[in-house]
Amino acid sequence: VMEMEQVYRKETESASRRREQPRRERAPKQGREPYGERRERQHDHAAEAEAAKEQFDYSEELAKNTPCAVFLSEMLEKMNVPAPVLAAQTENGLRLCIDAETMGLLIGRRGETLDALQYLVSLVANRNRKEEGYMRVTLDTEGYRSRREETLRRLARRNATRVRQTGRPVSMEPM
């Protein structure tokens, strides 16, 4: 019992000493901004969406003539998300862009809703295409795909640096 009292007394004394000591300012990690500056640098999603639109030649005319874009427009109406659908033909297939203000609802958690919509649209697009071959359909809203790709690239670089420094493997979530 005496030993336990001594251990308890030592622990409380060291805890009170730690509380009395002034807190040290932590230096920001190399290559990282201090927290406040990071928060100030907010992304302008509208500007990124415009940049994504300029990258591809989107048109409403192509969307009106494409069955999968018409299907997507009807689905959005049934979801009570009225939004114009734009389409662009690329070398990889067809890109559809939803120009909506309620992009959070359309994207979902980590893009799950957007991926589900893309899957359904892809099924409609490739329903009767046995002779022409498979057509890849990519669905995007407000430049989400390019932002997510950049986020994943930063995460991969950060994890690669961590692996080099520690020499231990890093597991990542499924993507």
mmCIF file of C-alpha atoms in Angstrom:
data_model
loop_
_atom_site.group_PDB
_atom_site.id
_atom_site.type_symbol
_atom_site.label_atom_id
_atom_site.label_comp_id
_atom_site.label_asym_id
_atom_site.label_seq_id
_atom_site.Cartn_x
_atom_site.Cartn_y
_atom_site.Cartn_z
ATOM 1 C CA VAL A 1 0.000 0.000 0.000
ATOM 2 C CA MET A 2 2.879 2.357 0.817
ATOM 3 C CA GLU A 3 4.443 1.738 -2.594
ATOM 4 C CA MET A 4 1.159 2.503 -4.345
ATOM 5 C CA GLU A 5 0.847 5.777 -2.464
ATOM 6 C CA GLN A 6 4.388 6.750 -3.498
ATOM 7 C CA VAL A 7 3.704 5.953 -7.163
ATOM 8 C CA TYR A 8 0.454 7.927 -7.033
ATOM 9 C CA ARG A 9 2.189 10.907 -5.407
ATOM 10 C CA LYS A 10 4.976 10.867 -8.051
ATOM 11 C CA GLU A 11 2.434 10.743 -10.882
ATOM 12 C CA THR A 12 0.394 13.652 -9.538
ATOM 13 C CA GLU A 13 3.548 15.714 -8.931
ATOM 14 C CA SER A 14 4.814 15.154 -12.465
ATOM 15 C CA ALA A 15 1.382 15.967 -13.894
ATOM 16 C CA SER A 16 1.212 19.237 -11.948
ATOM 17 C CA ARG A 17 4.742 20.157 -13.119
ATOM 18 C CA ARG A 18 3.732 19.551 -16.714
ATOM 19 C CA ARG A 19 0.705 21.813 -16.293
ATOM 20 C CA GLU A 20 2.840 24.591 -14.829
ATOM 21 C CA GLN A 21 5.400 24.510 -17.639
ATOM 22 C CA PRO A 22 4.691 26.875 -20.546
ATOM 23 C CA ARG A 23 3.589 25.160 -23.732
ATOM 24 C CA ARG A 24 6.140 24.980 -26.479
ATOM 25 C CA GLU A 25 5.220 26.224 -29.921
ATOM 26 C CA ARG A 26 5.458 23.402 -32.375
ATOM 27 C CA ALA A 27 7.308 24.173 -35.561
ATOM 28 C CA PRO A 28 5.348 23.269 -38.683
ATOM 29 C CA LYS A 29 6.494 20.098 -40.368
ATOM 30 C CA GLN A 30 8.754 20.525 -43.321
ATOM 31 C CA GLY A 31 6.818 21.113 -46.525
ATOM 32 C CA ARG A 32 3.557 21.880 -44.721
ATOM 33 C CA GLU A 33 1.783 25.138 -44.056
ATOM 34 C CA PRO A 34 0.702 26.175 -40.557
ATOM 35 C CA TYR A 35 -2.893 25.227 -39.832
ATOM 36 C CA GLY A 36 -4.355 28.736 -40.048
ATOM 37 C CA GLU A 37 -2.847 29.389 -43.459
ATOM 38 C CA ARG A 38 -4.165 26.097 -44.744
ATOM 39 C CA ARG A 39 -7.706 27.016 -43.712
ATOM 40 C CA GLU A 40 -7.449 30.424 -45.361
ATOM 41 C CA ARG A 41 -6.584 28.827 -48.698
ATOM 42 C CA GLN A 42 -10.073 27.598 -49.616
ATOM 43 C CA HIS A 43 -10.741 25.935 -52.957
ATOM 44 C CA ASP A 44 -12.870 27.785 -55.418
ATOM 45 C CA HIS A 45 -14.965 24.899 -56.750
ATOM 46 C CA ALA A 46 -16.743 27.042 -59.327
ATOM 47 C CA ALA A 47 -13.416 28.064 -60.891
ATOM 48 C CA GLU A 48 -12.263 24.430 -60.960
ATOM 49 C CA ALA A 49 -15.525 23.405 -62.605
ATOM 50 C CA GLU A 50 -15.064 26.045 -65.289
ATOM 51 C CA ALA A 51 -11.501 24.824 -65.895
ATOM 52 C CA ALA A 52 -12.805 21.260 -66.247
ATOM 53 C CA LYS A 53 -15.448 22.428 -68.734
ATOM 54 C CA GLU A 54 -12.822 24.220 -70.803
ATOM 55 C CA GLN A 55 -10.725 21.068 -70.906
ATOM 56 C CA PHE A 56 -13.501 19.242 -72.760
ATOM 57 C CA ASP A 57 -15.831 20.537 -75.451
ATOM 58 C CA TYR A 58 -19.161 20.060 -73.633
ATOM 59 C CA SER A 59 -22.400 20.766 -75.476
ATOM 60 C CA GLU A 60 -26.098 20.488 -74.715
ATOM 61 C CA GLU A 61 -26.779 19.476 -78.319
ATOM 62 C CA LEU A 62 -24.732 16.274 -78.015
ATOM 63 C CA ALA A 63 -26.406 15.543 -74.681
ATOM 64 C CA LYS A 64 -29.875 15.815 -76.218
ATOM 65 C CA ASN A 65 -28.912 13.361 -78.983
ATOM 66 C CA THR A 66 -27.329 10.785 -76.655
ATOM 67 C CA PRO A 67 -29.701 8.245 -75.046
ATOM 68 C CA CYS A 68 -27.621 7.867 -71.884
ATOM 69 C CA ALA A 69 -27.571 11.662 -71.325
ATOM 70 C CA VAL A 70 -31.349 11.776 -71.781
ATOM 71 C CA PHE A 71 -31.650 8.914 -69.266
ATOM 72 C CA LEU A 72 -29.466 10.858 -66.792
ATOM 73 C CA SER A 73 -31.581 14.012 -67.230
ATOM 74 C CA GLU A 74 -34.753 12.052 -66.519
ATOM 75 C CA MET A 75 -33.174 10.407 -63.473
ATOM 76 C CA LEU A 76 -32.101 13.794 -62.097
ATOM 77 C CA GLU A 77 -35.652 15.110 -62.550
ATOM 78 C CA LYS A 78 -36.994 12.129 -60.599
ATOM 79 C CA MET A 79 -34.436 12.859 -57.856
ATOM 80 C CA ASN A 80 -35.803 16.447 -57.724
ATOM 81 C CA VAL A 81 -32.433 17.823 -58.809
ATOM 82 C CA PRO A 82 -33.177 19.819 -61.951
ATOM 83 C CA ALA A 83 -29.829 20.301 -63.658
ATOM 84 C CA PRO A 84 -28.677 20.571 -67.255
ATOM 85 C CA VAL A 85 -26.571 17.716 -68.559
ATOM 86 C CA LEU A 86 -23.708 18.485 -70.935
ATOM 87 C CA ALA A 87 -21.842 15.924 -73.042
ATOM 88 C CA ALA A 88 -18.435 15.758 -74.700
ATOM 89 C CA GLN A 89 -16.992 13.074 -76.940
ATOM 90 C CA THR A 90 -13.377 12.179 -76.075
ATOM 91 C CA GLU A 91 -10.903 9.579 -77.276
ATOM 92 C CA ASN A 92 -11.690 7.528 -74.132
ATOM 93 C CA GLY A 93 -15.449 7.620 -74.641
ATOM 94 C CA LEU A 94 -18.236 9.919 -73.543
ATOM 95 C CA ARG A 95 -17.994 12.478 -70.717
ATOM 96 C CA LEU A 96 -21.165 13.778 -69.131
ATOM 97 C CA CYS A 97 -21.153 16.843 -66.899
ATOM 98 C CA ILE A 98 -23.985 17.723 -64.533
ATOM 99 C CA ASP A 99 -24.182 21.469 -63.982
ATOM 100 C CA ALA A 100 -25.980 21.513 -60.607
ATOM 101 C CA GLU A 101 -25.882 23.688 -57.517
ATOM 102 C CA THR A 102 -26.648 20.727 -55.233
ATOM 103 C CA MET A 103 -23.447 18.910 -56.032
ATOM 104 C CA GLY A 104 -23.099 17.452 -52.506
ATOM 105 C CA LEU A 105 -26.239 15.404 -53.032
ATOM 106 C CA LEU A 106 -25.027 14.186 -56.421
ATOM 107 C CA ILE A 107 -21.483 13.369 -55.303
ATOM 108 C CA GLY A 108 -22.345 11.589 -52.069
ATOM 109 C CA ARG A 109 -19.804 10.264 -49.603
ATOM 110 C CA ARG A 110 -16.434 10.039 -51.385
ATOM 111 C CA GLY A 111 -18.216 10.024 -54.734
ATOM 112 C CA GLU A 112 -20.333 6.927 -54.108
ATOM 113 C CA THR A 113 -23.559 8.448 -55.463
ATOM 114 C CA LEU A 114 -21.765 9.842 -58.496
ATOM 115 C CA ASP A 115 -20.169 6.423 -59.130
ATOM 116 C CA ALA A 116 -23.572 4.710 -58.866
ATOM 117 C CA LEU A 117 -25.107 7.170 -61.320
ATOM 118 C CA GLN A 118 -22.147 6.653 -63.664
ATOM 119 C CA TYR A 119 -22.635 2.880 -63.506
ATOM 120 C CA LEU A 120 -26.334 3.147 -64.377
ATOM 121 C CA VAL A 121 -25.645 5.572 -67.223
ATOM 122 C CA SER A 122 -22.916 3.249 -68.512
ATOM 123 C CA LEU A 123 -25.379 0.337 -68.552
ATOM 124 C CA VAL A 124 -27.807 2.392 -70.624
ATOM 125 C CA ALA A 125 -25.054 3.558 -72.990
ATOM 126 C CA ASN A 126 -23.725 0.047 -73.636
ATOM 127 C CA ARG A 127 -27.047 -1.826 -73.734
ATOM 128 C CA ASN A 128 -27.080 -2.557 -77.495
ATOM 129 C CA ARG A 129 -23.445 -1.934 -78.486
ATOM 130 C CA LYS A 130 -22.213 -5.431 -79.311
ATOM 131 C CA GLU A 131 -20.935 -4.517 -82.765
ATOM 132 C CA GLU A 132 -19.513 -1.093 -81.914
ATOM 133 C CA GLY A 133 -17.776 -2.277 -78.736
ATOM 134 C CA TYR A 134 -17.780 -0.928 -75.208
ATOM 135 C CA MET A 135 -18.082 2.835 -74.716
ATOM 136 C CA ARG A 136 -16.634 4.283 -71.516
ATOM 137 C CA VAL A 137 -18.905 6.847 -69.859
ATOM 138 C CA THR A 138 -17.503 9.254 -67.267
ATOM 139 C CA LEU A 139 -19.872 11.316 -65.150
ATOM 140 C CA ASP A 140 -18.705 14.501 -63.411
ATOM 141 C CA THR A 141 -20.128 17.470 -61.575
ATOM 142 C CA GLU A 142 -18.358 20.697 -60.578
ATOM 143 C CA GLY A 143 -14.949 19.235 -61.464
ATOM 144 C CA TYR A 144 -15.206 16.616 -58.687
ATOM 145 C CA ARG A 145 -13.295 13.916 -60.584
ATOM 146 C CA SER A 146 -10.219 16.086 -61.125
ATOM 147 C CA ARG A 147 -10.285 17.314 -57.500
ATOM 148 C CA ARG A 148 -10.573 13.762 -56.175
ATOM 149 C CA GLU A 149 -7.748 12.603 -58.443
ATOM 150 C CA GLU A 150 -5.504 15.388 -57.134
ATOM 151 C CA THR A 151 -6.418 14.530 -53.534
ATOM 152 C CA LEU A 152 -5.513 10.880 -54.117
ATOM 153 C CA ARG A 153 -2.206 11.862 -55.731
ATOM 154 C CA ARG A 154 -1.317 14.002 -52.683
ATOM 155 C CA LEU A 155 -2.266 11.144 -50.358
ATOM 156 C CA ALA A 156 -0.102 8.702 -52.332
ATOM 157 C CA ARG A 157 2.884 11.086 -52.238
ATOM 158 C CA ARG A 158 2.450 11.662 -48.500
ATOM 159 C CA ASN A 159 2.237 7.925 -47.805
ATOM 160 C CA ALA A 160 5.251 7.236 -50.023
ATOM 161 C CA THR A 161 7.251 9.777 -48.023
ATOM 162 C CA ARG A 162 6.105 8.183 -44.773
ATOM 163 C CA VAL A 163 7.129 4.722 -46.030
ATOM 164 C CA ARG A 164 10.574 6.029 -47.053
ATOM 165 C CA GLN A 165 11.091 7.662 -43.653
ATOM 166 C CA THR A 166 9.871 4.817 -41.455
ATOM 167 C CA GLY A 167 10.633 1.805 -43.649
ATOM 168 C CA ARG A 168 7.255 0.326 -42.704
ATOM 169 C CA PRO A 169 4.400 -0.430 -45.086
ATOM 170 C CA VAL A 170 1.337 1.831 -45.000
ATOM 171 C CA SER A 171 -2.088 0.446 -45.724
ATOM 172 C CA MET A 172 -4.609 2.599 -47.518
ATOM 173 C CA GLU A 173 -8.375 2.369 -47.746
ATOM 174 C CA PRO A 174 -9.935 0.745 -50.799
ATOM 175 C CA MET A 175 -10.595 3.168 -53.644
#
